[in-house]
């Protein structure tokens, strides 16, 4: 009797173990499927000539210039465009023939599920000119900082596009007021010396604050001041190339394992060293 009960208990334990095993395998399979599904939400696909011609025509009619459209695009299951969450959205990589070093995004999204045959297009081409205006303002102000050598890089959020009434020559105020999302500006000041750094720190913060107030706080701003380890490192940084890496999210600067600057940098200060309210949350 004891022997029979022992065998029965072992059998029950085996059955329980088997059931738990099935449950665990099912959970792991579900998680794997969930992860793979998320990966499929953002994928690079090949587009067709009609799509390319549509985007090319849109850009050339808008800017009266020739453009090249990359035949690859990123398809996203959701939408980057506020107010169109869940609608099919893709973006294309485009370049002006007169400046192949500068790439930008052209977003194509549907108005609604009921009206899928009439796509809308928005682009970020004017970021180039908007950024030039901002850089001119800051470089004029930086002259007062008594810095012998510096490099100023302004990164942006490549998902930001502007209304179709924005042109390259539009004033800064219109850019801020006609974007699809609140503009994010990331300033990186790179020095090859930390001489007078406290003075530089205070004055630069004042410059940032005045700019922020002047345009009605209608932006997010982040600031980092770096110092290179040598003159060789300083001279090797190509700030124009760094700025034109427009498809790289600005937050990846702090997430990538490989240094995107190509050299070792010492952080002298950031905007977080001040009481500044214009930093984007969860950056």
PDB file of C-alpha atoms in Angstrom:
ATOM      1  CA  UNK A   1       0.000   0.000   0.000  1.00  0.00           C
ATOM      2  CA  UNK A   2       2.829   2.347   0.914  1.00  0.00           C
ATOM      3  CA  UNK A   3       4.631   1.433  -2.285  1.00  0.00           C
ATOM      4  CA  UNK A   4       1.517   2.126  -4.355  1.00  0.00           C
ATOM      5  CA  UNK A   5       0.980   5.530  -2.674  1.00  0.00           C
ATOM      6  CA  UNK A   6       4.612   6.463  -3.325  1.00  0.00           C
ATOM      7  CA  UNK A   7       4.325   5.611  -7.011  1.00  0.00           C
ATOM      8  CA  UNK A   8       1.071   7.559  -7.218  1.00  0.00           C
ATOM      9  CA  UNK A   9       2.693  10.611  -5.588  1.00  0.00           C
ATOM     10  CA  UNK A  10       5.609  10.463  -8.023  1.00  0.00           C
ATOM     11  CA  UNK A  11       3.183  10.264 -10.941  1.00  0.00           C
ATOM     12  CA  UNK A  12       1.311  13.314  -9.657  1.00  0.00           C
ATOM     13  CA  UNK A  13       4.565  15.238  -9.333  1.00  0.00           C
ATOM     14  CA  UNK A  14       5.540  14.292 -12.879  1.00  0.00           C
ATOM     15  CA  UNK A  15       2.178  15.493 -14.204  1.00  0.00           C
ATOM     16  CA  UNK A  16       2.473  18.766 -12.247  1.00  0.00           C
ATOM     17  CA  UNK A  17       6.004  19.256 -13.558  1.00  0.00           C
ATOM     18  CA  UNK A  18       4.852  18.630 -17.094  1.00  0.00           C
ATOM     19  CA  UNK A  19       2.008  21.159 -16.750  1.00  0.00           C
ATOM     20  CA  UNK A  20       4.352  23.807 -15.369  1.00  0.00           C
ATOM     21  CA  UNK A  21       6.782  23.091 -18.188  1.00  0.00           C
ATOM     22  CA  UNK A  22       4.072  23.633 -20.800  1.00  0.00           C
ATOM     23  CA  UNK A  23       3.054  26.903 -19.118  1.00  0.00           C
ATOM     24  CA  UNK A  24       6.649  28.210 -19.030  1.00  0.00           C
ATOM     25  CA  UNK A  25       7.272  27.257 -22.670  1.00  0.00           C
ATOM     26  CA  UNK A  26       4.009  28.962 -23.670  1.00  0.00           C
ATOM     27  CA  UNK A  27       4.963  32.160 -21.824  1.00  0.00           C
ATOM     28  CA  UNK A  28       8.427  32.206 -23.411  1.00  0.00           C
ATOM     29  CA  UNK A  29       6.934  31.615 -26.860  1.00  0.00           C
ATOM     30  CA  UNK A  30       4.465  34.444 -26.329  1.00  0.00           C
ATOM     31  CA  UNK A  31       7.245  36.813 -25.199  1.00  0.00           C
ATOM     32  CA  UNK A  32       9.342  35.877 -28.220  1.00  0.00           C
ATOM     33  CA  UNK A  33       6.388  36.507 -30.525  1.00  0.00           C
ATOM     34  CA  UNK A  34       5.708  39.838 -28.766  1.00  0.00           C
ATOM     35  CA  UNK A  35       9.353  40.932 -29.215  1.00  0.00           C
ATOM     36  CA  UNK A  36       9.412  39.870 -32.873  1.00  0.00           C
ATOM     37  CA  UNK A  37       6.147  41.698 -33.458  1.00  0.00           C
ATOM     38  CA  UNK A  38       7.618  44.891 -31.965  1.00  0.00           C
ATOM     39  CA  UNK A  39      10.677  44.518 -34.181  1.00  0.00           C
ATOM     40  CA  UNK A  40       8.425  44.220 -37.219  1.00  0.00           C
ATOM     41  CA  UNK A  41       6.748  47.505 -36.300  1.00  0.00           C
ATOM     42  CA  UNK A  42       9.830  49.324 -37.570  1.00  0.00           C
ATOM     43  CA  UNK A  43      11.493  47.831 -40.624  1.00  0.00           C
ATOM     44  CA  UNK A  44      13.270  48.921 -43.748  1.00  0.00           C
ATOM     45  CA  UNK A  45      11.458  48.071 -46.942  1.00  0.00           C
ATOM     46  CA  UNK A  46      11.888  48.667 -50.632  1.00  0.00           C
ATOM     47  CA  UNK A  47       9.537  51.225 -52.098  1.00  0.00           C
ATOM     48  CA  UNK A  48       8.291  51.460 -55.672  1.00  0.00           C
ATOM     49  CA  UNK A  49       8.839  54.030 -58.418  1.00  0.00           C
ATOM     50  CA  UNK A  50       5.373  55.539 -58.016  1.00  0.00           C
ATOM     51  CA  UNK A  51       6.024  56.322 -54.351  1.00  0.00           C
ATOM     52  CA  UNK A  52       9.411  57.840 -55.155  1.00  0.00           C
ATOM     53  CA  UNK A  53       7.990  59.955 -57.965  1.00  0.00           C
ATOM     54  CA  UNK A  54       5.180  61.182 -55.724  1.00  0.00           C
ATOM     55  CA  UNK A  55       7.610  62.336 -53.026  1.00  0.00           C
ATOM     56  CA  UNK A  56      10.045  63.782 -55.564  1.00  0.00           C
ATOM     57  CA  UNK A  57       7.277  65.775 -57.259  1.00  0.00           C
ATOM     58  CA  UNK A  58       6.070  67.105 -53.912  1.00  0.00           C
ATOM     59  CA  UNK A  59       9.553  68.360 -52.950  1.00  0.00           C
ATOM     60  CA  UNK A  60      10.423  69.857 -56.324  1.00  0.00           C
ATOM     61  CA  UNK A  61       7.127  71.702 -56.601  1.00  0.00           C
ATOM     62  CA  UNK A  62       7.520  73.030 -53.067  1.00  0.00           C
ATOM     63  CA  UNK A  63      11.176  74.148 -53.253  1.00  0.00           C
ATOM     64  CA  UNK A  64      11.841  74.529 -57.020  1.00  0.00           C
ATOM     65  CA  UNK A  65      14.949  72.341 -56.696  1.00  0.00           C
ATOM     66  CA  UNK A  66      15.957  68.854 -57.748  1.00  0.00           C
ATOM     67  CA  UNK A  67      15.877  66.126 -55.119  1.00  0.00           C
ATOM     68  CA  UNK A  68      16.998  62.522 -54.828  1.00  0.00           C
ATOM     69  CA  UNK A  69      14.819  60.059 -52.930  1.00  0.00           C
ATOM     70  CA  UNK A  70      16.434  57.038 -51.311  1.00  0.00           C
ATOM     71  CA  UNK A  71      14.629  53.912 -52.595  1.00  0.00           C
ATOM     72  CA  UNK A  72      14.582  52.496 -49.055  1.00  0.00           C
ATOM     73  CA  UNK A  73      12.186  53.767 -46.443  1.00  0.00           C
ATOM     74  CA  UNK A  74      11.200  52.946 -42.890  1.00  0.00           C
ATOM     75  CA  UNK A  75       7.705  51.628 -42.318  1.00  0.00           C
ATOM     76  CA  UNK A  76       6.181  52.164 -38.892  1.00  0.00           C
ATOM     77  CA  UNK A  77       3.043  50.495 -37.568  1.00  0.00           C
ATOM     78  CA  UNK A  78       2.139  53.587 -35.587  1.00  0.00           C
ATOM     79  CA  UNK A  79       2.464  57.237 -36.481  1.00  0.00           C
ATOM     80  CA  UNK A  80       5.017  59.889 -35.555  1.00  0.00           C
ATOM     81  CA  UNK A  81       2.545  62.600 -36.515  1.00  0.00           C
ATOM     82  CA  UNK A  82       0.450  63.879 -33.576  1.00  0.00           C
ATOM     83  CA  UNK A  83      -3.265  63.387 -34.189  1.00  0.00           C
ATOM     84  CA  UNK A  84      -2.700  60.403 -36.498  1.00  0.00           C
ATOM     85  CA  UNK A  85      -1.797  57.706 -33.992  1.00  0.00           C
ATOM     86  CA  UNK A  86      -2.401  54.257 -35.471  1.00  0.00           C
ATOM     87  CA  UNK A  87      -2.592  55.355 -39.104  1.00  0.00           C
ATOM     88  CA  UNK A  88      -0.104  53.804 -41.549  1.00  0.00           C
ATOM     89  CA  UNK A  89       2.949  56.042 -41.762  1.00  0.00           C
ATOM     90  CA  UNK A  90       6.239  55.795 -43.615  1.00  0.00           C
ATOM     91  CA  UNK A  91       9.101  58.167 -44.078  1.00  0.00           C
ATOM     92  CA  UNK A  92      11.532  58.533 -46.951  1.00  0.00           C
ATOM     93  CA  UNK A  93      15.124  59.711 -46.912  1.00  0.00           C
ATOM     94  CA  UNK A  94      15.724  62.562 -49.318  1.00  0.00           C
ATOM     95  CA  UNK A  95      18.609  64.758 -50.439  1.00  0.00           C
ATOM     96  CA  UNK A  96      18.857  67.956 -52.423  1.00  0.00           C
ATOM     97  CA  UNK A  97      21.071  67.525 -55.484  1.00  0.00           C
ATOM     98  CA  UNK A  98      22.892  70.718 -54.562  1.00  0.00           C
ATOM     99  CA  UNK A  99      23.890  69.331 -51.134  1.00  0.00           C
ATOM    100  CA  UNK A 100      24.125  65.555 -50.941  1.00  0.00           C
ATOM    101  CA  UNK A 101      25.733  65.743 -47.493  1.00  0.00           C
ATOM    102  CA  UNK A 102      22.447  66.827 -45.913  1.00  0.00           C
ATOM    103  CA  UNK A 103      19.733  64.209 -45.625  1.00  0.00           C
ATOM    104  CA  UNK A 104      16.238  64.768 -44.278  1.00  0.00           C
ATOM    105  CA  UNK A 105      12.958  62.945 -43.824  1.00  0.00           C
ATOM    106  CA  UNK A 106       9.744  63.146 -45.808  1.00  0.00           C
ATOM    107  CA  UNK A 107       6.779  61.685 -43.941  1.00  0.00           C
ATOM    108  CA  UNK A 108       3.802  60.197 -45.721  1.00  0.00           C
ATOM    109  CA  UNK A 109       0.716  59.463 -43.653  1.00  0.00           C
ATOM    110  CA  UNK A 110      -2.963  58.913 -44.245  1.00  0.00           C
ATOM    111  CA  UNK A 111      -5.623  61.392 -43.179  1.00  0.00           C
ATOM    112  CA  UNK A 112      -7.903  58.700 -41.796  1.00  0.00           C
ATOM    113  CA  UNK A 113      -8.842  55.067 -42.225  1.00  0.00           C
ATOM    114  CA  UNK A 114     -11.814  56.150 -44.316  1.00  0.00           C
ATOM    115  CA  UNK A 115      -9.673  58.291 -46.615  1.00  0.00           C
ATOM    116  CA  UNK A 116      -6.598  56.165 -47.299  1.00  0.00           C
ATOM    117  CA  UNK A 117      -6.223  57.188 -50.950  1.00  0.00           C
ATOM    118  CA  UNK A 118      -5.306  60.798 -50.182  1.00  0.00           C
ATOM    119  CA  UNK A 119      -1.899  60.841 -48.456  1.00  0.00           C
ATOM    120  CA  UNK A 120      -0.357  63.838 -46.747  1.00  0.00           C
ATOM    121  CA  UNK A 121       3.339  64.675 -47.040  1.00  0.00           C
ATOM    122  CA  UNK A 122       5.493  66.662 -44.638  1.00  0.00           C
ATOM    123  CA  UNK A 123       9.239  67.134 -44.732  1.00  0.00           C
ATOM    124  CA  UNK A 124      12.158  68.338 -42.647  1.00  0.00           C
ATOM    125  CA  UNK A 125      14.206  69.938 -45.427  1.00  0.00           C
ATOM    126  CA  UNK A 126      13.955  73.399 -43.855  1.00  0.00           C
ATOM    127  CA  UNK A 127      15.703  72.176 -40.714  1.00  0.00           C
ATOM    128  CA  UNK A 128      18.931  73.014 -42.515  1.00  0.00           C
ATOM    129  CA  UNK A 129      18.017  76.690 -42.844  1.00  0.00           C
ATOM    130  CA  UNK A 130      16.332  76.941 -39.467  1.00  0.00           C
ATOM    131  CA  UNK A 131      19.489  75.571 -37.839  1.00  0.00           C
ATOM    132  CA  UNK A 132      21.697  78.015 -39.756  1.00  0.00           C
ATOM    133  CA  UNK A 133      19.686  80.935 -38.401  1.00  0.00           C
ATOM    134  CA  UNK A 134      19.960  79.634 -34.838  1.00  0.00           C
ATOM    135  CA  UNK A 135      23.673  78.962 -35.191  1.00  0.00           C
ATOM    136  CA  UNK A 136      24.308  82.484 -36.481  1.00  0.00           C
ATOM    137  CA  UNK A 137      22.584  83.925 -33.412  1.00  0.00           C
ATOM    138  CA  UNK A 138      24.595  81.803 -30.994  1.00  0.00           C
ATOM    139  CA  UNK A 139      27.933  82.245 -32.710  1.00  0.00           C
ATOM    140  CA  UNK A 140      27.496  86.003 -32.577  1.00  0.00           C
ATOM    141  CA  UNK A 141      26.822  85.736 -28.841  1.00  0.00           C
ATOM    142  CA  UNK A 142      29.704  83.309 -28.234  1.00  0.00           C
ATOM    143  CA  UNK A 143      32.176  85.949 -29.424  1.00  0.00           C
ATOM    144  CA  UNK A 144      31.764  87.595 -26.021  1.00  0.00           C
ATOM    145  CA  UNK A 145      32.944  84.454 -24.187  1.00  0.00           C
ATOM    146  CA  UNK A 146      36.641  84.958 -24.980  1.00  0.00           C
ATOM    147  CA  UNK A 147      37.017  81.463 -26.416  1.00  0.00           C
ATOM    148  CA  UNK A 148      39.907  81.028 -28.827  1.00  0.00           C
ATOM    149  CA  UNK A 149      38.760  77.755 -30.359  1.00  0.00           C
ATOM    150  CA  UNK A 150      35.382  76.098 -30.226  1.00  0.00           C
ATOM    151  CA  UNK A 151      33.022  74.000 -32.289  1.00  0.00           C
ATOM    152  CA  UNK A 152      29.271  74.359 -31.994  1.00  0.00           C
ATOM    153  CA  UNK A 153      27.020  71.475 -32.992  1.00  0.00           C
ATOM    154  CA  UNK A 154      23.247  71.790 -33.021  1.00  0.00           C
ATOM    155  CA  UNK A 155      21.327  68.517 -33.139  1.00  0.00           C
ATOM    156  CA  UNK A 156      17.629  68.255 -33.802  1.00  0.00           C
ATOM    157  CA  UNK A 157      14.835  65.724 -33.596  1.00  0.00           C
ATOM    158  CA  UNK A 158      14.542  64.320 -37.154  1.00  0.00           C
ATOM    159  CA  UNK A 159      10.904  63.433 -36.549  1.00  0.00           C
ATOM    160  CA  UNK A 160      10.017  67.121 -36.511  1.00  0.00           C
ATOM    161  CA  UNK A 161       8.543  68.462 -39.737  1.00  0.00           C
ATOM    162  CA  UNK A 162       7.139  71.851 -40.686  1.00  0.00           C
ATOM    163  CA  UNK A 163       3.891  72.989 -42.227  1.00  0.00           C
ATOM    164  CA  UNK A 164       4.015  73.405 -45.975  1.00  0.00           C
ATOM    165  CA  UNK A 165       3.892  77.185 -45.733  1.00  0.00           C
ATOM    166  CA  UNK A 166       7.408  77.184 -44.201  1.00  0.00           C
ATOM    167  CA  UNK A 167      10.154  78.105 -46.665  1.00  0.00           C
ATOM    168  CA  UNK A 168      13.966  78.236 -46.299  1.00  0.00           C
ATOM    169  CA  UNK A 169      13.839  82.009 -45.810  1.00  0.00           C
ATOM    170  CA  UNK A 170      11.071  81.928 -43.173  1.00  0.00           C
ATOM    171  CA  UNK A 171      11.949  83.761 -39.928  1.00  0.00           C
ATOM    172  CA  UNK A 172      12.659  81.790 -36.771  1.00  0.00           C
ATOM    173  CA  UNK A 173       9.320  82.704 -35.178  1.00  0.00           C
ATOM    174  CA  UNK A 174       7.412  80.978 -37.977  1.00  0.00           C
ATOM    175  CA  UNK A 175       9.495  77.836 -37.675  1.00  0.00           C
ATOM    176  CA  UNK A 176       8.711  77.510 -33.991  1.00  0.00           C
ATOM    177  CA  UNK A 177       5.009  78.120 -34.561  1.00  0.00           C
ATOM    178  CA  UNK A 178       4.576  75.849 -37.587  1.00  0.00           C
ATOM    179  CA  UNK A 179       6.146  72.544 -36.579  1.00  0.00           C
ATOM    180  CA  UNK A 180       4.286  69.285 -36.040  1.00  0.00           C
ATOM    181  CA  UNK A 181       5.719  69.002 -32.529  1.00  0.00           C
ATOM    182  CA  UNK A 182       7.520  71.198 -30.044  1.00  0.00           C
ATOM    183  CA  UNK A 183      11.005  71.808 -31.421  1.00  0.00           C
ATOM    184  CA  UNK A 184      13.899  70.111 -29.600  1.00  0.00           C
ATOM    185  CA  UNK A 185      17.331  71.756 -29.874  1.00  0.00           C
ATOM    186  CA  UNK A 186      20.471  70.083 -28.551  1.00  0.00           C
ATOM    187  CA  UNK A 187      23.518  72.350 -28.265  1.00  0.00           C
ATOM    188  CA  UNK A 188      27.015  70.867 -27.968  1.00  0.00           C
ATOM    189  CA  UNK A 189      29.841  73.299 -27.383  1.00  0.00           C
ATOM    190  CA  UNK A 190      33.219  71.613 -27.839  1.00  0.00           C
ATOM    191  CA  UNK A 191      36.359  73.293 -26.494  1.00  0.00           C
ATOM    192  CA  UNK A 192      40.033  72.332 -26.520  1.00  0.00           C
ATOM    193  CA  UNK A 193      40.696  74.129 -23.242  1.00  0.00           C
ATOM    194  CA  UNK A 194      38.872  74.725 -19.973  1.00  0.00           C
ATOM    195  CA  UNK A 195      40.337  78.207 -19.461  1.00  0.00           C
ATOM    196  CA  UNK A 196      37.808  80.666 -18.013  1.00  0.00           C
ATOM    197  CA  UNK A 197      35.319  77.799 -17.852  1.00  0.00           C
ATOM    198  CA  UNK A 198      33.250  79.298 -15.025  1.00  0.00           C
ATOM    199  CA  UNK A 199      32.791  82.510 -16.975  1.00  0.00           C
ATOM    200  CA  UNK A 200      31.940  80.532 -20.102  1.00  0.00           C
ATOM    201  CA  UNK A 201      29.456  78.439 -18.150  1.00  0.00           C
ATOM    202  CA  UNK A 202      27.566  81.413 -16.707  1.00  0.00           C
ATOM    203  CA  UNK A 203      27.497  83.443 -19.908  1.00  0.00           C
ATOM    204  CA  UNK A 204      26.450  80.504 -22.050  1.00  0.00           C
ATOM    205  CA  UNK A 205      23.593  79.749 -19.723  1.00  0.00           C
ATOM    206  CA  UNK A 206      22.478  83.385 -19.996  1.00  0.00           C
ATOM    207  CA  UNK A 207      22.596  83.157 -23.791  1.00  0.00           C
ATOM    208  CA  UNK A 208      20.480  79.986 -23.729  1.00  0.00           C
ATOM    209  CA  UNK A 209      17.986  81.511 -21.282  1.00  0.00           C
ATOM    210  CA  UNK A 210      17.563  84.722 -23.284  1.00  0.00           C
ATOM    211  CA  UNK A 211      16.982  82.753 -26.480  1.00  0.00           C
ATOM    212  CA  UNK A 212      14.445  80.553 -24.706  1.00  0.00           C
ATOM    213  CA  UNK A 213      12.546  83.563 -23.350  1.00  0.00           C
ATOM    214  CA  UNK A 214      12.714  85.517 -26.599  1.00  0.00           C
ATOM    215  CA  UNK A 215      10.800  82.843 -28.477  1.00  0.00           C
ATOM    216  CA  UNK A 216       8.160  82.344 -25.784  1.00  0.00           C
ATOM    217  CA  UNK A 217       9.687  79.133 -24.395  1.00  0.00           C
ATOM    218  CA  UNK A 218       8.304  77.409 -27.473  1.00  0.00           C
ATOM    219  CA  UNK A 219      11.011  74.731 -27.562  1.00  0.00           C
ATOM    220  CA  UNK A 220      12.989  72.179 -25.628  1.00  0.00           C
ATOM    221  CA  UNK A 221      16.686  72.885 -25.114  1.00  0.00           C
ATOM    222  CA  UNK A 222      19.517  70.689 -24.007  1.00  0.00           C
ATOM    223  CA  UNK A 223      23.116  71.841 -23.605  1.00  0.00           C
ATOM    224  CA  UNK A 224      26.412  70.029 -23.095  1.00  0.00           C
ATOM    225  CA  UNK A 225      29.889  71.577 -23.010  1.00  0.00           C
ATOM    226  CA  UNK A 226      32.753  69.186 -23.791  1.00  0.00           C
ATOM    227  CA  UNK A 227      36.530  69.446 -23.778  1.00  0.00           C
ATOM    228  CA  UNK A 228      38.726  67.352 -26.072  1.00  0.00           C
ATOM    229  CA  UNK A 229      41.792  65.596 -24.707  1.00  0.00           C
ATOM    230  CA  UNK A 230      44.161  67.034 -27.352  1.00  0.00           C
ATOM    231  CA  UNK A 231      44.389  69.490 -30.222  1.00  0.00           C
ATOM    232  CA  UNK A 232      44.469  66.525 -32.587  1.00  0.00           C
ATOM    233  CA  UNK A 233      41.129  65.282 -31.254  1.00  0.00           C
ATOM    234  CA  UNK A 234      39.667  68.768 -31.456  1.00  0.00           C
ATOM    235  CA  UNK A 235      40.712  69.212 -35.079  1.00  0.00           C
ATOM    236  CA  UNK A 236      39.380  65.794 -36.063  1.00  0.00           C
ATOM    237  CA  UNK A 237      35.787  66.619 -35.110  1.00  0.00           C
ATOM    238  CA  UNK A 238      33.712  67.504 -38.147  1.00  0.00           C
ATOM    239  CA  UNK A 239      30.780  69.420 -36.726  1.00  0.00           C
ATOM    240  CA  UNK A 240      29.026  69.766 -40.095  1.00  0.00           C
ATOM    241  CA  UNK A 241      29.108  66.021 -40.676  1.00  0.00           C
ATOM    242  CA  UNK A 242      27.867  65.457 -37.138  1.00  0.00           C
ATOM    243  CA  UNK A 243      24.950  67.840 -37.657  1.00  0.00           C
ATOM    244  CA  UNK A 244      24.047  66.258 -40.968  1.00  0.00           C
ATOM    245  CA  UNK A 245      23.627  62.874 -39.309  1.00  0.00           C
ATOM    246  CA  UNK A 246      19.992  63.883 -39.146  1.00  0.00           C
ATOM    247  CA  UNK A 247      18.619  60.350 -39.028  1.00  0.00           C
ATOM    248  CA  UNK A 248      20.323  59.721 -35.685  1.00  0.00           C
ATOM    249  CA  UNK A 249      18.073  60.503 -32.745  1.00  0.00           C
ATOM    250  CA  UNK A 250      19.684  63.094 -30.523  1.00  0.00           C
ATOM    251  CA  UNK A 251      19.118  60.974 -27.397  1.00  0.00           C
ATOM    252  CA  UNK A 252      21.271  58.222 -28.916  1.00  0.00           C
ATOM    253  CA  UNK A 253      24.263  60.421 -28.241  1.00  0.00           C
ATOM    254  CA  UNK A 254      24.142  59.167 -24.651  1.00  0.00           C
ATOM    255  CA  UNK A 255      22.946  55.635 -25.409  1.00  0.00           C
ATOM    256  CA  UNK A 256      25.392  54.366 -28.013  1.00  0.00           C
ATOM    257  CA  UNK A 257      28.201  52.163 -26.821  1.00  0.00           C
ATOM    258  CA  UNK A 258      30.465  53.606 -29.489  1.00  0.00           C
ATOM    259  CA  UNK A 259      31.306  57.272 -29.091  1.00  0.00           C
ATOM    260  CA  UNK A 260      29.520  59.089 -31.957  1.00  0.00           C
ATOM    261  CA  UNK A 261      32.098  61.895 -31.826  1.00  0.00           C
ATOM    262  CA  UNK A 262      34.973  59.567 -32.648  1.00  0.00           C
ATOM    263  CA  UNK A 263      37.172  60.995 -29.862  1.00  0.00           C
ATOM    264  CA  UNK A 264      37.213  60.957 -26.070  1.00  0.00           C
ATOM    265  CA  UNK A 265      35.513  63.978 -24.537  1.00  0.00           C
ATOM    266  CA  UNK A 266      35.363  65.316 -21.016  1.00  0.00           C
ATOM    267  CA  UNK A 267      32.026  66.789 -19.977  1.00  0.00           C
ATOM    268  CA  UNK A 268      32.592  70.209 -18.409  1.00  0.00           C
ATOM    269  CA  UNK A 269      28.939  71.023 -17.702  1.00  0.00           C
ATOM    270  CA  UNK A 270      25.394  70.439 -18.938  1.00  0.00           C
ATOM    271  CA  UNK A 271      22.112  72.301 -18.795  1.00  0.00           C
ATOM    272  CA  UNK A 272      21.220  70.137 -15.799  1.00  0.00           C
ATOM    273  CA  UNK A 273      23.760  72.074 -13.744  1.00  0.00           C
ATOM    274  CA  UNK A 274      21.360  75.010 -13.833  1.00  0.00           C
ATOM    275  CA  UNK A 275      17.776  75.566 -12.791  1.00  0.00           C
ATOM    276  CA  UNK A 276      16.395  75.486 -16.321  1.00  0.00           C
ATOM    277  CA  UNK A 277      12.823  74.429 -17.064  1.00  0.00           C
ATOM    278  CA  UNK A 278      13.096  73.979 -20.816  1.00  0.00           C
ATOM    279  CA  UNK A 279      14.499  70.432 -20.854  1.00  0.00           C
ATOM    280  CA  UNK A 280      12.326  67.796 -22.485  1.00  0.00           C
ATOM    281  CA  UNK A 281      11.074  65.195 -20.024  1.00  0.00           C
ATOM    282  CA  UNK A 282      12.188  61.568 -20.425  1.00  0.00           C
ATOM    283  CA  UNK A 283      14.919  62.484 -22.896  1.00  0.00           C
TER     284      UNK A 283
END
